């Protein structure tokens, strides 16, 4: 019989949880809004309730002896050895919190369950999920980039997560591409996220639409109201052949390519898995990104360069969390 | 009795070679001009002659049974498993060459010596030398940056060299800091080397001297001829309190700091060893570099940040080459 585990992926908006069978994949899933208002203590109670429910429900039909543990992906820097989450940017009021031990204690005291818990960063676990079950299965080493509201990253070396000495590795969103750049992100000028996070893309779009001599189809799609402009509008217009939108995605992809070039020259990583909501634009981003990646590196570094779409969507984090438990 | 080995560090200009005792350090040294005109085959003969001389000379007084091998640092991308050197930028006419095996063959055929040879990239070996014998001894993980004509790098993770999948890791000189930048290096715009390689520093200097409303002491130091301006003039003038030169080094250090920030956010490396001829400017570079590194990263990443000068000077590569042999 195969092992099973519980995978949690929680952020400032939602808690996603799943029971995953090592061979068969996700058996059951939950998604509930994160109770951010109640602070670390309240979220621990909320998480522990969800875990206990899923565990008891699953234990009716699956052998508890084959339970491998609970994996938790958290939205901030994680010390994986100590199980400590530091300064999650989207959880107001959190500073440095021993989430793993507090969760284990709460499961024990409130739910009378003694379950092993492992903790890691959410972007790392999305990368690990893709490494074990998704687009990274063929790759020994790769960087996963998540393009969404923010730009996140996770690094897999030798099929294992690379954490770095303090657990903050992979933060490609903070990579500086233009130190005199017009854009600012957390007080730092010209980072990748400032350019191609959701806000950055929309800023590029508005500027390029403004400066274009031809009209853009997105103007109608967003009802003449650029405050309502979304990446979906840009995607739809580009797929319909709108020149301005095509040029916008070309710019976004090229900026991504420059960021990936920096990863390639520094770490000699040549495989990139691209996920997150914005990556739905697919080849509109991938084609210019790969072309720019080649232009921004020397020919001896072109061997083996590959950009592939992520395969697990927003389930990558839960898969990665349970993959940690299966070890 | 302790082990000994031969370490070679060769580039487009010179071959440096040393007999190193594991405990006592360098016993004897050679430095000869590289015979670049004779191509790969000629350099193999030259290297093998130097190695044979050093080996025979040392064997008179040291126990040959304790010989650990020959380590060679080469100026280009190295496949350490295959022992192949690819496209060394400063060796005209070289493409992809099996240097390790050819050197072993030549030692055997021409010198009747059967010696084990290991090959790695020169910047990597400088980093490894500092890791084992120099400024990196206290650090588990660090990046070494070599500031000279070019800007090179080597990465040590877990006290071992990090090569990446294709052996080209650590090329921080090619990191793009300003994709629209005015400077160009190997066809790529705005790389770290384009800004703070020797040529880049002199370009920054000329521009800042031109734009300054006050006169600079370097004007006299280079005899009113900016074509003769060197980093040494800038260093001397800054140490004498020349405001313009101080501002030039501040700019150079800040640009280095931005490059290091990108390493810190991506790899979670927080220790940096700075070597190479230009690093003789010391705190003129280090102080602004560290300050900028902090400004360009988030506070949770500031813990443990350190910039230290390399300790082994131009002997780091030879030390690193023999450290590979001692294993």
XYZ file of C-alpha atoms in Angstrom:
654
model
C 0.000 0.000 0.000
C 1.208 3.458 -0.757
C 1.865 6.274 1.690
C -0.385 9.275 2.190
C 0.107 12.727 3.691
C -1.617 16.043 4.259
C -0.365 19.045 2.291
C -1.143 22.638 3.268
C -0.464 25.769 1.236
C -1.486 28.903 3.070
C -1.233 32.561 2.216
C -2.706 35.905 3.142
C -5.959 35.075 1.336
C -6.666 31.348 1.504
C -5.663 28.084 3.120
C -5.541 25.213 0.655
C -5.295 21.703 2.081
C -5.293 18.252 0.530
C -4.968 14.598 1.364
C -2.449 13.202 -1.107
C -1.728 9.566 -1.864
C 1.872 9.105 -2.974
C 0.847 7.071 -6.035
C -2.649 8.303 -6.842
C -2.272 12.031 -6.149
C -4.867 14.260 -4.475
C -7.743 12.358 -2.851
C -9.625 15.232 -1.173
C -9.158 18.997 -1.054
C -10.248 21.989 1.026
C -9.980 25.715 0.461
C -11.001 28.228 3.133
C -10.292 31.929 3.652
C -7.332 32.590 5.947
C -8.398 34.031 9.309
C -5.665 36.684 9.172
C -7.409 38.939 11.697
C -6.768 36.534 14.575
C -2.959 36.611 14.180
C -0.501 33.727 14.449
C -2.300 32.061 17.364
C -5.648 32.100 15.561
C -4.225 30.765 12.306
C -2.554 27.927 14.202
C -5.969 26.944 15.619
C -7.538 27.238 12.168
C -4.823 25.146 10.493
C -4.930 22.541 13.197
C -8.721 22.200 12.844
C -8.450 21.671 9.075
C -5.644 19.142 9.483
C -7.554 17.213 12.165
C -10.714 17.091 10.016
C -8.848 15.851 6.947
C -6.852 13.343 8.985
C -9.921 11.846 10.706
C -11.940 11.762 7.496
C -9.131 10.079 5.567
C -8.321 7.625 8.351
C -11.756 6.012 7.910
C -10.811 4.712 4.478
C -6.991 4.768 4.454
C -4.558 2.915 6.646
C -3.309 5.353 9.342
C -0.098 3.324 9.546
C 0.823 4.596 6.112
C 0.436 8.236 7.118
C 3.685 10.085 6.322
C 2.964 13.436 7.985
C 1.767 16.980 7.466
C 3.649 19.333 5.118
C 2.995 23.060 5.370
C 3.954 25.746 2.874
C 4.075 29.219 4.417
C 4.247 32.639 2.736
C 7.568 33.979 4.037
C 11.140 33.093 4.920
C 11.290 29.737 6.691
C 14.076 28.257 8.768
C 13.408 24.647 7.841
C 15.591 23.225 10.592
C 13.932 25.194 13.396
C 10.476 25.269 11.755
C 10.283 29.037 12.160
C 8.430 31.434 9.829
C 9.821 34.998 9.621
C 8.111 38.179 8.473
C 5.463 36.792 6.084
C 4.777 39.892 3.936
C 1.039 39.269 3.564
C 0.230 38.310 7.151
C -0.011 41.529 9.149
C 1.309 41.364 12.682
C 3.534 38.317 12.207
C 7.232 38.683 12.939
C 9.222 35.575 13.851
C 7.007 32.653 14.790
C 7.768 28.963 15.558
C 4.904 27.777 13.385
C 5.875 24.098 13.138
C 6.152 23.487 16.872
C 3.087 25.584 17.695
C 1.044 23.660 15.140
C 2.210 20.321 16.539
C 1.403 21.483 20.067
C -2.056 22.694 19.065
C -2.830 19.446 17.202
C -1.810 17.567 20.327
C -3.609 19.732 22.904
C -6.808 20.640 21.050
C -7.197 17.655 18.747
C -5.393 14.895 20.646
C -3.385 14.101 17.530
C 0.369 13.524 17.493
C 1.306 14.167 13.889
C 4.738 15.012 12.469
C 4.762 18.446 10.796
C 7.344 19.841 8.339
C 7.416 23.470 7.269
C 8.862 25.211 4.219
C 8.372 28.315 2.114
C 5.390 28.213 -0.265
C 7.330 29.110 -3.434
C 9.917 26.447 -2.561
C 7.176 23.843 -2.140
C 5.567 24.798 -5.457
C 8.978 24.201 -7.073
C 9.361 20.903 -5.227
C 5.861 19.831 -6.254
C 6.748 20.470 -9.905
C 10.065 18.631 -9.355
C 8.398 15.483 -8.044
C 5.026 15.439 -9.851
C 5.100 18.117 -12.531
C 7.066 19.977 -15.179
C 10.419 19.551 -13.400
C 10.427 15.747 -13.287
C 12.997 15.508 -16.099
C 15.277 18.195 -14.666
C 18.118 17.641 -12.219
C 18.418 21.404 -11.549
C 15.867 24.117 -12.273
C 14.402 27.398 -11.105
C 10.651 27.728 -10.819
C 9.279 31.242 -11.256
C 5.744 32.032 -10.133
C 4.241 34.978 -11.995
C 1.250 36.369 -10.147
C 0.516 39.391 -8.007
C 4.161 39.065 -7.033
C 7.063 37.240 -8.651
C 8.277 34.287 -6.575
C 10.892 31.641 -7.086
C 12.113 28.296 -5.853
C 15.331 26.481 -6.704
C 15.800 22.746 -7.125
C 19.397 21.470 -7.301
C 20.104 17.792 -7.689
C 16.362 17.123 -7.325
C 16.390 18.644 -3.828
C 15.214 22.045 -2.650
C 18.006 24.580 -2.338
C 17.283 26.747 0.708
C 20.494 28.678 1.258
C 22.007 29.296 4.665
C 19.042 31.279 6.037
C 16.199 29.716 4.038
C 15.501 32.710 1.791
C 16.981 31.421 -1.485
C 15.117 31.793 -4.764
C 13.736 35.316 -4.274
C 14.095 36.189 -7.939
C 11.374 38.843 -7.607
C 13.904 40.983 -5.726
C 16.586 40.675 -8.379
C 17.608 44.122 -9.615
C 17.514 44.476 -13.407
C 17.798 48.245 -13.665
C 19.289 49.978 -10.650
C 18.245 53.385 -11.964
C 14.879 52.033 -13.042
C 11.620 53.955 -12.789
C 9.899 51.243 -10.771
C 10.086 50.602 -7.035
C 9.296 47.470 -5.021
C 9.623 47.430 -1.221
C 11.837 50.504 -1.468
C 14.212 48.922 -3.991
C 14.509 50.276 -7.493
C 14.166 48.242 -10.684
C 13.519 44.723 -9.336
C 12.068 41.988 -11.538
C 8.817 42.081 -9.535
C 8.537 45.839 -9.951
C 8.579 45.296 -13.714
C 6.567 42.107 -14.199
C 4.538 41.598 -11.041
C 0.846 42.188 -11.839
C 1.086 45.936 -11.070
C 4.246 46.258 -13.149
C 2.697 44.566 -16.179
C -0.317 46.866 -16.002
C 1.971 49.901 -15.731
C 3.938 48.738 -18.804
C 0.633 48.172 -20.607
C -0.779 51.615 -19.827
C 2.431 53.292 -20.915
C 2.692 51.343 -24.163
C -0.989 51.915 -24.993
C -0.518 55.641 -24.300
C 2.586 55.867 -26.448
C 1.263 53.783 -29.318
C 0.225 55.539 -32.506
C -2.331 52.805 -33.259
C -5.430 52.077 -31.193
C -5.430 48.942 -29.035
C -8.256 46.422 -28.783
C -7.759 46.305 -24.993
C -9.292 49.753 -24.717
C -12.683 48.283 -25.583
C -12.072 45.090 -23.557
C -11.632 47.061 -20.339
C -14.567 49.319 -21.178
C -12.393 52.366 -21.870
C -11.396 52.333 -18.193
C -7.690 51.580 -17.694
C -8.275 51.269 -13.967
C -10.123 48.037 -14.838
C -7.382 46.752 -17.149
C -6.277 43.204 -16.260
C -3.676 40.749 -17.619
C -6.612 38.695 -18.966
C -7.615 41.594 -21.241
C -4.065 41.846 -22.528
C -3.945 38.110 -23.111
C -7.241 38.039 -24.969
C -6.363 41.038 -27.145
C -2.942 39.595 -27.982
C -4.433 36.240 -28.967
C -6.831 38.179 -31.218
C -3.799 39.754 -32.900
C -3.801 43.190 -31.261
C -0.368 44.619 -32.088
C -0.032 46.755 -28.980
C -0.891 43.855 -26.671
C 1.549 41.588 -28.501
C 4.243 44.216 -27.974
C 3.342 44.487 -24.273
C 3.759 40.726 -23.733
C 6.970 40.831 -25.731
C 8.287 43.433 -23.324
C 7.140 41.428 -20.283
C 8.704 38.229 -21.638
C 11.959 40.018 -22.457
C 12.197 41.390 -18.918
C 11.648 37.896 -17.542
C 14.380 36.652 -19.904
C 16.864 39.162 -18.475
C 16.098 37.951 -14.945
C 16.553 34.329 -16.010
C 19.846 35.218 -17.735
C 21.154 36.457 -14.394
C 20.194 33.129 -12.835
C 21.880 31.249 -15.679
C 25.193 33.109 -15.447
C 25.362 32.972 -11.662
C 24.050 29.481 -10.924
C 24.490 27.735 -14.274
C 20.808 26.783 -14.140
C 19.420 26.332 -17.657
C 15.963 24.892 -17.029
C 13.118 27.141 -15.984
C 9.576 26.175 -15.005
C 7.138 29.069 -15.254
C 3.912 29.031 -13.243
C 1.436 31.357 -11.575
C -1.717 33.015 -12.938
C 0.100 35.374 -15.311
C 1.895 32.430 -16.942
C -1.446 31.517 -18.543
C -0.323 33.937 -21.283
C 1.953 31.038 -22.336
C 4.014 31.559 -25.476
C 3.174 35.262 -25.453
C 5.671 35.361 -22.565
C 7.748 32.220 -23.142
C 8.899 32.925 -26.698
C 10.327 36.421 -26.056
C 11.692 35.292 -22.673
C 13.724 32.472 -24.210
C 14.933 34.706 -27.063
C 16.067 37.370 -24.582
C 17.666 34.760 -22.306
C 19.806 33.719 -25.270
C 20.661 37.303 -26.211
C 21.653 38.099 -22.626
C 24.057 35.160 -22.216
C 27.120 33.998 -24.169
C 26.714 31.216 -26.770
C 28.583 28.604 -24.644
C 25.764 28.998 -22.107
C 22.971 28.299 -24.617
C 23.307 24.534 -24.534
C 20.342 22.980 -22.777
C 18.370 26.202 -22.176
C 14.688 25.398 -21.689
C 11.595 27.254 -20.509
C 8.561 25.103 -19.772
C 5.135 25.832 -18.303
C 4.338 24.534 -14.827
C 1.895 21.617 -14.843
C 0.296 21.577 -11.409
C -1.315 25.025 -11.336
C -2.260 26.150 -7.840
C -1.955 22.609 -6.507
C 1.850 22.593 -6.840
C 2.346 23.833 -3.276
C 0.178 21.118 -1.721
C 1.903 18.454 -3.807
C 5.310 19.797 -2.782
C 4.299 19.874 0.882
C 3.367 16.192 0.854
C 6.436 15.293 -1.256
C 8.504 16.645 1.662
C 6.742 14.146 3.950
C 7.284 11.202 1.581
C 10.984 12.193 1.605
C 54.286 13.195 6.972
C 52.009 15.541 5.144
C 50.853 15.353 1.527
C 52.122 17.564 -1.259
C 50.818 18.499 -4.711
C 51.512 20.718 -7.702
C 49.141 23.610 -8.349
C 48.932 25.415 -11.700
C 47.069 28.613 -12.472
C 47.326 29.568 -16.103
C 45.861 32.408 -18.109
C 46.367 34.279 -21.330
C 49.437 36.045 -19.935
C 51.244 33.806 -17.471
C 51.516 30.312 -16.102
C 51.934 30.238 -12.341
C 52.963 26.940 -10.776
C 53.812 25.885 -7.237
C 54.721 22.897 -5.145
C 52.441 23.022 -2.114
C 52.760 21.068 1.102
C 49.348 20.480 2.685
C 50.519 21.706 6.093
C 53.347 24.113 5.303
C 51.952 25.833 2.192
C 53.949 26.834 -0.895
C 57.463 25.350 -1.025
C 58.585 26.536 -4.488
C 57.011 28.672 -7.201
C 57.401 29.380 -10.922
C 55.950 32.036 -13.163
C 56.515 32.016 -16.929
C 54.789 33.754 -19.852
C 52.097 31.601 -21.498
C 53.117 30.428 -24.960
C 49.726 31.361 -26.407
C 51.021 31.487 -29.987
C 51.539 27.726 -30.151
C 47.885 26.893 -29.426
C 46.463 24.150 -27.194
C 49.065 21.561 -28.226
C 51.965 23.903 -27.473
C 50.584 24.961 -24.109
C 50.132 21.322 -23.128
C 53.837 20.723 -23.861
C 54.762 23.859 -21.928
C 52.613 22.921 -18.914
C 53.875 19.375 -18.895
C 57.499 20.585 -18.921
C 56.897 22.869 -15.937
C 55.072 20.140 -14.028
C 57.811 17.587 -14.729
C 60.544 20.015 -13.606
C 58.745 20.850 -10.374
C 57.910 17.222 -9.700
C 61.478 15.981 -10.220
C 62.973 18.840 -8.242
C 60.576 18.304 -5.335
C 60.959 14.531 -5.372
C 64.596 14.889 -4.377
C 63.652 16.252 -0.973
C 60.014 15.136 -0.457
C 58.594 11.649 -0.309
C 57.043 10.848 -3.741
C 54.649 8.460 -2.003
C 52.927 11.445 -0.447
C 52.319 13.143 -3.794
C 48.580 13.894 -4.143
C 48.484 15.017 -7.778
C 48.457 17.978 -10.121
C 45.646 20.552 -9.936
C 45.180 22.915 -12.875
C 43.094 26.096 -12.967
C 42.146 27.131 -16.509
C 40.727 30.423 -17.766
C 37.359 29.321 -19.194
C 34.377 27.044 -18.670
C 35.496 23.624 -17.465
C 33.602 20.356 -17.455
C 35.207 18.947 -14.327
C 33.952 15.416 -14.896
C 35.299 15.166 -18.438
C 38.303 17.437 -17.828
C 37.399 19.572 -20.846
C 38.089 23.314 -21.208
C 35.676 25.274 -23.444
C 36.147 28.617 -25.162
C 38.756 30.252 -22.880
C 38.171 33.941 -23.729
C 41.838 34.972 -23.534
C 43.384 32.040 -25.412
C 42.931 32.700 -29.135
C 42.194 29.644 -31.247
C 40.942 27.414 -28.435
C 37.446 25.991 -28.717
C 36.645 22.782 -26.819
C 39.763 20.961 -25.664
C 40.261 17.855 -23.448
C 43.029 19.548 -21.479
C 43.192 17.131 -18.550
C 43.631 13.970 -20.631
C 45.993 15.638 -23.112
C 48.144 16.881 -20.254
C 48.265 13.435 -18.658
C 49.139 11.873 -22.012
C 51.898 14.404 -22.669
C 53.371 13.925 -19.163
C 53.409 10.208 -19.821
C 54.794 10.263 -23.366
C 57.273 13.130 -23.180
C 58.251 13.019 -19.522
C 57.651 9.377 -18.597
C 55.564 10.527 -15.632
C 52.194 9.043 -14.688
C 50.619 11.750 -12.562
C 46.938 12.248 -11.743
C 45.656 15.603 -13.053
C 42.468 17.435 -12.015
C 41.137 20.462 -13.893
C 38.831 23.281 -12.853
C 38.047 26.899 -13.710
C 40.583 29.448 -12.400
C 38.048 31.677 -10.622
C 36.557 28.599 -8.960
C 39.972 27.508 -7.751
C 40.753 30.975 -6.383
C 37.506 30.718 -4.389
C 38.389 27.216 -3.235
C 41.878 28.349 -2.241
C 40.360 31.087 -0.071
C 37.869 28.524 1.315
C 40.573 26.115 2.443
C 43.512 28.407 3.257
C 42.275 32.006 3.198
C 39.488 34.463 3.926
C 36.705 31.903 3.457
C 37.868 29.443 6.112
C 35.137 30.527 8.542
C 32.358 30.492 5.958
C 30.182 27.512 5.057
C 28.860 29.309 1.939
C 30.328 32.304 0.142
C 30.878 33.967 -3.196
C 34.334 35.116 -4.119
C 34.510 38.040 -6.526
C 37.758 38.795 -8.344
C 38.042 42.448 -9.392
C 40.683 42.892 -12.064
C 40.742 43.490 -15.793
C 37.531 41.477 -15.735
C 35.134 40.602 -12.918
C 35.159 36.896 -12.057
C 33.423 34.801 -9.460
C 33.458 31.450 -7.737
C 30.864 29.960 -5.426
C 31.503 27.778 -2.391
C 28.483 26.008 -0.883
C 28.878 23.752 2.116
C 32.664 24.217 1.850
C 32.643 22.659 -1.635
C 32.882 24.300 -5.035
C 29.521 24.825 -6.690
C 29.938 24.218 -10.427
C 26.388 24.035 -11.754
C 25.247 21.516 -14.332
C 27.617 22.698 -17.085
C 30.499 24.009 -14.968
C 29.949 27.704 -15.685
C 28.504 28.797 -12.324
C 29.723 31.953 -10.604
C 30.017 34.217 -13.652
C 28.924 37.280 -11.717
C 30.720 39.541 -14.222
C 27.941 38.763 -16.695
C 25.149 39.666 -14.291
C 22.971 42.399 -15.802
C 22.445 45.369 -13.470
C 20.992 47.814 -15.969
C 19.453 46.289 -19.068
C 19.235 49.680 -20.765
C 22.684 50.631 -19.502
C 25.196 52.639 -21.481
C 27.914 50.015 -21.151
C 28.427 46.886 -23.232
C 30.414 43.724 -22.477
C 30.615 40.863 -24.980
C 27.556 42.287 -26.731
C 25.469 42.386 -23.543
C 24.306 45.661 -22.073
C 24.810 46.777 -18.479
C 26.682 43.801 -16.970
C 28.582 44.129 -13.694
C 31.890 43.729 -15.562
C 30.960 46.474 -18.015
C 30.577 48.812 -15.038
C 33.377 47.773 -12.705
C 35.865 45.816 -14.765
C 39.047 47.881 -15.142
C 37.811 49.598 -18.323
C 34.459 50.334 -16.717
C 36.027 51.912 -13.639
C 38.196 54.152 -15.807
C 35.153 55.166 -17.863
C 33.237 56.036 -14.685
C 36.280 57.992 -13.492
C 36.669 60.024 -16.681
C 32.986 60.863 -16.707
C 32.898 61.894 -13.050
C 36.085 63.974 -13.404
C 34.591 65.660 -16.500
C 31.308 66.388 -14.765
C 32.815 67.551 -11.489
C 32.828 71.248 -10.725
C 35.954 70.848 -8.567
C 39.377 69.852 -9.867
C 40.633 66.360 -9.086
C 44.103 65.440 -7.832
C 44.180 62.500 -10.271
C 44.612 64.928 -13.136
C 48.153 65.658 -11.932
C 48.816 62.022 -10.962
C 48.222 60.825 -14.523
C 50.190 63.736 -15.957
C 47.125 65.450 -17.393
C 46.683 62.502 -19.739
C 43.480 60.551 -19.028
C 44.625 57.841 -21.429
C 47.243 57.021 -18.766
C 44.733 57.042 -15.886
C 44.884 53.846 -13.806
C 42.998 52.484 -10.781
C 46.197 53.066 -8.763
C 45.979 56.825 -9.435
C 42.377 56.821 -8.250
C 43.313 54.848 -5.157
C 46.211 57.145 -4.278
C 44.182 60.312 -4.831
C 41.266 58.984 -2.755
C 43.568 58.044 0.123
C 44.935 61.600 -0.063
C 41.376 62.888 0.372
C 40.552 63.875 -3.219
C 36.765 64.318 -3.236
C 36.223 63.323 -6.838
C 38.222 60.098 -6.439
C 36.361 59.257 -3.229
C 33.092 59.714 -5.126
C 34.361 57.498 -7.968
C 35.184 54.626 -5.568
C 31.857 55.162 -3.849
C 30.143 54.656 -7.186
C 32.246 51.561 -7.982
C 31.554 50.057 -4.551
C 27.830 50.767 -4.837
C 27.658 49.017 -8.208
C 29.434 45.999 -6.706
C 26.909 46.095 -3.842
C 23.992 45.883 -6.282
C 25.557 42.828 -7.928
C 26.083 41.178 -4.538
C 22.478 41.976 -3.561
C 21.314 39.948 -6.547
C 23.453 37.042 -5.346
C 22.036 37.395 -1.822
C 18.379 37.374 -2.888
C 18.767 34.532 -5.353
C 21.177 32.203 -3.525
C 20.847 33.372 0.086
C 24.627 33.798 0.182
C 25.589 36.476 2.721
C 29.371 36.158 2.851
C 31.507 37.700 0.146
C 35.273 37.459 -0.299
C 36.653 40.192 -2.533
C 39.967 39.713 -4.307
C 41.839 40.709 -7.463
C 44.118 43.686 -8.145
C 41.383 46.318 -7.971
C 40.365 45.107 -4.496
C 43.582 46.702 -3.202
C 41.417 49.843 -2.911
C 39.995 48.090 0.183
C 37.485 50.045 2.236
C 37.157 52.602 -0.557
C 35.157 49.840 -2.266
C 34.069 47.659 0.660
C 32.295 50.312 2.748
C 29.968 51.601 -0.014
C 29.482 48.044 -1.329
C 28.222 46.772 2.024
C 26.019 49.839 2.524
C 24.465 49.391 -0.933
C 24.058 45.646 -0.395
C 21.951 46.474 2.664
C 19.924 49.126 0.843
C 19.229 46.742 -2.040
C 17.918 43.875 0.119
C 15.128 43.599 2.681
C 15.984 43.831 6.402
C 15.311 40.098 7.073
C 18.203 39.394 4.675
C 20.702 41.614 6.521
C 21.536 39.101 9.229
C 25.043 37.766 8.747
C 25.999 39.951 5.757
C 29.794 40.226 5.517
C 32.298 41.478 2.956
C 35.919 40.539 3.589
C 39.139 40.964 1.604
C 40.743 37.888 0.060
C 43.942 36.825 1.830
C 45.921 34.825 -0.707
C 46.385 37.427 -3.451
C 47.400 35.928 -6.775
C 48.385 32.660 -5.100
C 44.750 31.722 -4.351
C 44.389 29.787 -7.617
C 47.477 27.642 -7.012
C 46.359 26.936 -3.448
C 42.893 26.001 -4.655
C 44.306 23.736 -7.363
C 46.307 21.737 -4.824
C 43.412 21.739 -2.329
C 41.424 19.873 -5.015
C 44.159 17.205 -5.015
C 44.210 16.880 -1.224
C 40.426 16.346 -1.488
